């Protein structure tokens, strides 16, 4: 089945007035790649008019054309050939009332080598403040480079600061990098990172977004991006963070998803800087493994199952390895 035509029904559903991610996930399976099945669901179970359904189908068709022109692959959660990342299964879980809570994107958009999402090795997210100290910048870059040398792919958000340094360190070593974007692929934000974004593709990595071409970045989309960063990774590594902000959103998502967290220990000279107070909070509360040097990464990763197996972890299953407790 063609993944372009397979993605059109859920894209169209998301264009219907009053229909969001939850209902799209519920009904998309009924449609396959069938236009007639889409109209049947839209005008039947969803209660929309034929005119609204026709408009949504036409707009989805335009999105498909844009994707073909821009070299973007839309992959529906209903994908029949296994291209939708299994790691995102962690976003589908049973709530306290026993009901399934499904927070997977109905469609993800990928530009570059989709095999990067099925990386045979391990995958880590390297995240942190947009305004790190010099030590933070150097640490993110060295860790990204070390990961690449060890065959570990690096996920990040292409933002200034820690994200940028981690991806540059990774690509300089020819490693596989995955950039999670908070907008459509018809532009890159921040604009200064266009070259880095292209380098990621040149090195066999990819860009991932849950937003179609033409979608502008907004505060809500940056927060939503964070849950993909953690879900697509075996381990989330915090370089430097304050007690609030985007990095802590990623940490919160990771904890809900059962993804383990590692955290760079601040050096003595910067111990009281606001940029590292989130690090102290995570380490002192035992919420994160302590990462003192790049080679600690393998010690942390070894006992952790691969997220490519769709695994979610309970924090109580793991203890911080000897000699690096967070207390």
Coordinates of C-alpha atoms in Angstrom, one line a residue:
X1 CA 0.0 0.0 0.0
X2 CA 1.3 3.5 -0.9
X3 CA 2.2 5.3 2.3
X4 CA 1.2 8.6 0.7
X5 CA -2.4 7.5 -0.1
X6 CA -2.5 5.6 3.2
X7 CA -1.8 8.9 5.1
X8 CA -4.5 10.9 3.3
X9 CA -7.5 9.8 5.4
X10 CA -6.0 10.7 8.8
X11 CA -4.6 14.0 7.4
X12 CA -8.1 14.8 6.1
X13 CA -9.7 13.9 9.4
X14 CA -7.4 16.3 11.2
X15 CA -8.7 19.0 8.8
X16 CA -12.4 18.4 9.8
X17 CA -13.9 21.0 12.1
X18 CA -13.9 19.8 15.7
X19 CA -11.9 16.7 15.0
X20 CA -8.6 16.2 16.7
X21 CA -5.9 13.6 17.3
X22 CA -8.0 11.4 19.6
X23 CA -10.9 10.9 17.2
X24 CA -8.6 10.6 14.2
X25 CA -6.7 7.7 15.9
X26 CA -10.0 6.1 16.7
X27 CA -11.5 6.1 13.2
X28 CA -8.5 6.1 10.8
X29 CA -8.1 2.4 11.0
X30 CA -11.5 2.0 9.3
X31 CA -10.5 3.9 6.2
X32 CA -7.3 2.3 5.0
X33 CA -6.4 4.4 1.9
X34 CA -10.0 4.5 0.7
X35 CA -11.6 7.9 -0.2
X36 CA -15.1 6.4 0.0
X37 CA -14.4 4.9 3.5
X38 CA -13.2 8.3 4.6
X39 CA -16.5 10.0 3.4
X40 CA -18.5 7.2 5.1
X41 CA -16.8 7.8 8.4
X42 CA -16.7 11.6 8.2
X43 CA -20.4 11.9 7.3
X44 CA -21.5 9.0 9.4
X45 CA -19.7 8.4 12.8
X46 CA -18.2 11.9 12.8
X47 CA -21.4 13.7 11.8
X48 CA -19.8 16.1 9.3
X49 CA -21.5 17.4 6.1
X50 CA -20.4 16.2 2.7
X51 CA -19.2 19.7 1.9
X52 CA -16.9 19.7 5.0
X53 CA -15.6 16.2 4.2
X54 CA -14.9 17.2 0.6
X55 CA -13.0 20.3 1.7
X56 CA -10.9 18.3 4.2
X57 CA -10.2 15.6 1.6
X58 CA -9.1 18.2 -0.9
X59 CA -6.8 20.0 1.6
X60 CA -5.3 16.7 2.6
X61 CA -4.6 16.0 -1.1
X62 CA -2.8 19.3 -1.4
X63 CA -0.7 18.3 1.6
X64 CA 0.2 15.0 -0.1
X65 CA 1.3 16.8 -3.2
X66 CA 3.4 19.2 -1.2
X67 CA 5.0 16.2 0.6
X68 CA 5.9 14.6 -2.7
X69 CA 7.4 17.8 -4.0
X70 CA 9.5 18.4 -0.9
X71 CA 10.7 14.9 -0.5
X72 CA 8.7 14.4 2.8
X73 CA 7.3 11.0 3.7
X74 CA 4.0 11.2 5.7
X75 CA 3.6 8.0 7.8
X76 CA 0.2 7.2 9.3
X77 CA -0.2 5.3 12.6
X78 CA -2.2 2.9 10.5
X79 CA 0.8 2.2 8.2
X80 CA 0.7 -1.3 7.0
X81 CA 4.4 -1.9 6.3
X82 CA 5.8 -1.2 9.8
X83 CA 7.3 2.2 9.0
X84 CA 5.5 4.0 11.8
X85 CA 8.1 4.0 14.7
X86 CA 7.4 1.3 17.3
X87 CA 9.0 3.6 19.9
X88 CA 5.9 5.7 19.7
X89 CA 3.9 2.8 21.2
X90 CA 5.0 4.2 24.5
X91 CA 2.5 7.1 23.9
X92 CA -0.4 4.6 23.9
X93 CA -1.0 3.4 27.5
X94 CA -3.7 2.4 29.9
X95 CA -5.0 5.2 32.1
X96 CA -6.0 4.9 35.8
X97 CA -9.6 4.3 34.7
X98 CA -8.5 1.3 32.6
X99 CA -9.1 3.1 29.3
X100 CA -6.5 3.4 26.6
X101 CA -5.0 6.8 26.4
X102 CA -3.5 7.2 22.9
X103 CA -1.3 10.2 22.4
X104 CA 0.5 9.1 19.3
X105 CA 0.5 11.5 16.4
X106 CA -2.0 10.1 13.8
X107 CA 0.6 11.0 11.1
X108 CA 4.3 11.8 11.4
X109 CA 6.3 13.5 8.6
X110 CA 9.8 12.4 7.9
X111 CA 12.5 13.9 5.6
X112 CA 15.7 12.1 5.1
X113 CA 16.5 8.4 5.7
X114 CA 13.6 6.8 7.5
X115 CA 16.0 3.9 8.5
X116 CA 17.4 6.4 11.0
X117 CA 14.3 5.8 13.0
X118 CA 15.0 2.0 13.0
X119 CA 18.6 2.5 14.0
X120 CA 20.1 -0.9 14.8
X121 CA 22.1 0.6 17.8
X122 CA 20.9 2.7 20.6
X123 CA 19.3 6.2 20.6
X124 CA 19.7 9.0 23.1
X125 CA 18.1 12.4 23.3
X126 CA 20.6 15.1 24.3
X127 CA 18.7 18.2 25.5
X128 CA 19.3 21.3 27.5
X129 CA 19.0 25.1 27.8
X130 CA 19.4 27.4 24.8
X131 CA 21.8 29.4 26.8
X132 CA 24.3 27.0 28.3
X133 CA 27.6 27.9 29.9
X134 CA 30.9 27.2 28.0
X135 CA 31.2 24.0 29.9
X136 CA 27.7 23.0 28.9
X137 CA 28.4 23.8 25.2
X138 CA 31.6 21.7 25.3
X139 CA 29.9 18.9 27.1
X140 CA 27.0 18.6 24.7
X141 CA 29.3 18.7 21.7
X142 CA 31.7 16.1 23.2
X143 CA 28.8 13.8 24.2
X144 CA 27.3 14.0 20.7
X145 CA 30.6 13.1 19.2
X146 CA 31.1 10.2 21.6
X147 CA 27.7 8.9 20.8
X148 CA 28.4 8.9 17.1
X149 CA 31.7 7.1 17.7
X150 CA 29.9 4.4 19.6
X151 CA 27.2 4.0 17.0
X152 CA 24.5 5.6 19.1
X153 CA 22.1 7.9 17.3
X154 CA 21.4 11.4 18.7
X155 CA 17.9 12.9 19.0
X156 CA 17.4 16.6 19.7
X157 CA 15.3 19.6 18.8
X158 CA 17.7 21.7 16.6
X159 CA 17.4 24.6 19.0
X160 CA 20.3 26.9 19.8
X161 CA 22.6 25.9 22.6
X162 CA 22.7 22.3 23.9
X163 CA 20.6 20.9 21.0
X164 CA 22.8 22.5 18.4
X165 CA 26.1 21.5 20.0
X166 CA 25.0 17.9 20.4
X167 CA 23.9 17.5 16.8
X168 CA 27.1 19.3 15.5
X169 CA 29.2 16.9 17.6
X170 CA 27.4 13.9 16.3
X171 CA 27.5 15.0 12.6
X172 CA 31.2 16.0 12.8
X173 CA 31.9 12.3 13.6
X174 CA 29.6 11.1 10.8
X175 CA 26.9 9.9 13.2
X176 CA 23.2 9.5 12.8
X177 CA 21.2 12.5 14.1
X178 CA 17.4 12.9 14.3
X179 CA 16.0 16.4 14.5
X180 CA 12.5 16.7 16.0
X181 CA 10.9 19.9 14.7
X182 CA 8.0 21.9 16.0
X183 CA 6.7 23.0 12.6
X184 CA 6.3 21.9 8.9
X185 CA 9.4 21.2 6.8
X186 CA 8.9 24.0 4.4
X187 CA 11.3 26.1 6.6
X188 CA 13.8 25.6 9.4
X189 CA 13.6 27.3 12.8
X190 CA 15.9 28.8 13.9
X191 CA 16.9 29.9 10.4
X192 CA 20.6 29.9 11.4
X193 CA 20.5 26.1 11.8
X194 CA 19.5 25.5 8.2
X195 CA 23.1 24.3 7.3
X196 CA 23.1 22.0 10.4
X197 CA 19.7 20.6 9.4
X198 CA 21.0 19.8 5.9
X199 CA 24.1 18.2 7.3
X200 CA 21.9 15.9 9.4
X201 CA 20.3 14.7 6.2
X202 CA 23.7 14.4 4.4
X203 CA 25.0 12.1 7.2
X204 CA 22.0 9.7 6.8
X205 CA 19.8 11.2 9.6
X206 CA 16.4 12.6 9.3
X207 CA 13.9 15.3 10.4
X208 CA 10.7 14.3 12.2
X209 CA 7.6 16.4 12.8
X210 CA 3.9 15.7 13.6
X211 CA 3.0 18.8 11.5
X212 CA 2.4 19.1 7.8
X213 CA 4.1 21.6 5.5
X214 CA 2.8 25.1 6.1
X215 CA 2.5 24.7 9.9
X216 CA 4.2 27.5 11.8
X217 CA 5.9 26.9 15.1
X218 CA 4.1 28.0 18.2
X219 CA 4.5 27.6 22.0
X220 CA 2.1 24.7 22.0
X221 CA 4.0 22.9 19.2
X222 CA 7.4 23.2 21.0
X223 CA 5.9 21.5 24.1
X224 CA 4.3 18.8 21.9
X225 CA 7.7 18.3 20.2
X226 CA 9.2 17.4 23.5
X227 CA 7.1 14.3 24.0
X228 CA 8.4 12.9 20.6
X229 CA 12.0 13.6 21.7
X230 CA 11.7 11.4 24.7
X231 CA 9.5 8.7 23.1
X232 CA 12.0 8.1 20.3
X233 CA 14.9 7.7 22.6
X234 CA 16.3 4.9 24.9
X235 CA 17.6 7.5 27.3
X236 CA 17.2 11.3 27.8
X237 CA 20.4 13.2 28.7
X238 CA 20.1 16.6 30.3
X239 CA 23.2 18.8 29.7
X240 CA 22.1 21.9 31.6
X241 CA 18.7 23.2 32.6
X242 CA 17.0 25.6 35.0
X243 CA 14.1 24.4 37.1
X244 CA 11.6 25.4 34.4
X245 CA 11.4 25.4 30.6
X246 CA 11.4 23.2 27.6
X247 CA 14.0 20.7 28.9
X248 CA 12.0 20.1 32.0
X249 CA 9.0 19.4 29.8
X250 CA 11.0 16.7 28.1
X251 CA 12.0 15.3 31.5
X252 CA 8.3 15.2 32.6
X253 CA 7.3 13.4 29.4
X254 CA 10.1 10.9 29.8
X255 CA 9.0 10.1 33.4
X256 CA 5.4 9.5 32.3
X257 CA 6.7 7.4 29.4
X258 CA 9.0 5.3 31.6
X259 CA 12.1 6.6 29.7
X260 CA 15.2 6.8 31.9
X261 CA 17.0 10.1 32.4
X262 CA 20.7 10.9 32.8
X263 CA 22.0 14.3 33.9
X264 CA 25.3 16.1 33.6
X265 CA 26.8 16.9 37.0
X266 CA 27.5 20.6 37.2
X267 CA 31.2 21.5 37.7
X268 CA 32.2 23.3 40.9
X269 CA 32.7 26.7 39.3
X270 CA 29.1 26.8 38.0
X271 CA 27.4 25.1 40.9
X272 CA 25.2 28.1 41.7
X273 CA 24.4 29.2 38.2
X274 CA 20.7 29.3 37.4
X275 CA 21.3 27.3 34.2
X276 CA 22.2 24.2 36.2
X277 CA 19.6 24.3 39.1
X278 CA 17.4 21.8 37.3
X279 CA 20.4 19.4 37.1
X280 CA 20.8 19.6 40.9
X281 CA 17.0 19.0 41.4
X282 CA 17.1 15.9 39.2
X283 CA 20.3 14.5 40.7
X284 CA 19.4 15.2 44.4
X285 CA 15.9 13.8 44.1
X286 CA 17.2 10.6 42.5
X287 CA 15.3 11.2 39.3
X288 CA 18.3 10.8 37.0
X289 CA 21.5 8.9 36.5
X290 CA 24.6 11.0 37.1
X291 CA 26.7 11.5 33.9
X292 CA 30.2 12.6 34.9
X293 CA 32.0 11.9 31.6
X294 CA 31.0 10.7 28.1
X295 CA 32.1 7.1 28.7
X296 CA 29.5 6.8 31.5
X297 CA 26.9 6.7 28.8
X298 CA 27.6 3.0 27.9
X299 CA 27.4 2.0 31.6
X300 CA 24.0 3.6 31.8
X301 CA 22.7 2.3 28.5
X302 CA 23.8 -1.4 28.9
X303 CA 20.9 -2.6 31.1
X304 CA 18.2 -0.5 29.4
X305 CA 16.1 -2.2 26.7
X306 CA 15.9 -0.6 23.3
X307 CA 13.0 1.7 22.7
X308 CA 12.8 0.2 19.2
X309 CA 11.2 -2.8 20.9
X310 CA 8.4 -0.6 22.0
X311 CA 9.6 -0.9 25.6
X312 CA 8.5 1.4 28.4
X313 CA 10.4 1.2 31.6
X314 CA 9.5 1.7 35.3
X315 CA 12.1 3.8 37.1
X316 CA 12.1 1.3 40.0
X317 CA 13.5 -1.4 37.7
X318 CA 16.9 0.3 37.6
X319 CA 19.3 1.7 40.2
X320 CA 22.0 4.2 39.6
X321 CA 25.2 2.4 38.8
X322 CA 27.9 2.2 41.5
X323 CA 30.1 5.2 42.0
X324 CA 27.7 7.7 40.5
X325 CA 24.6 8.0 42.7
X326 CA 22.5 11.1 42.4
X327 CA 22.4 11.8 46.1

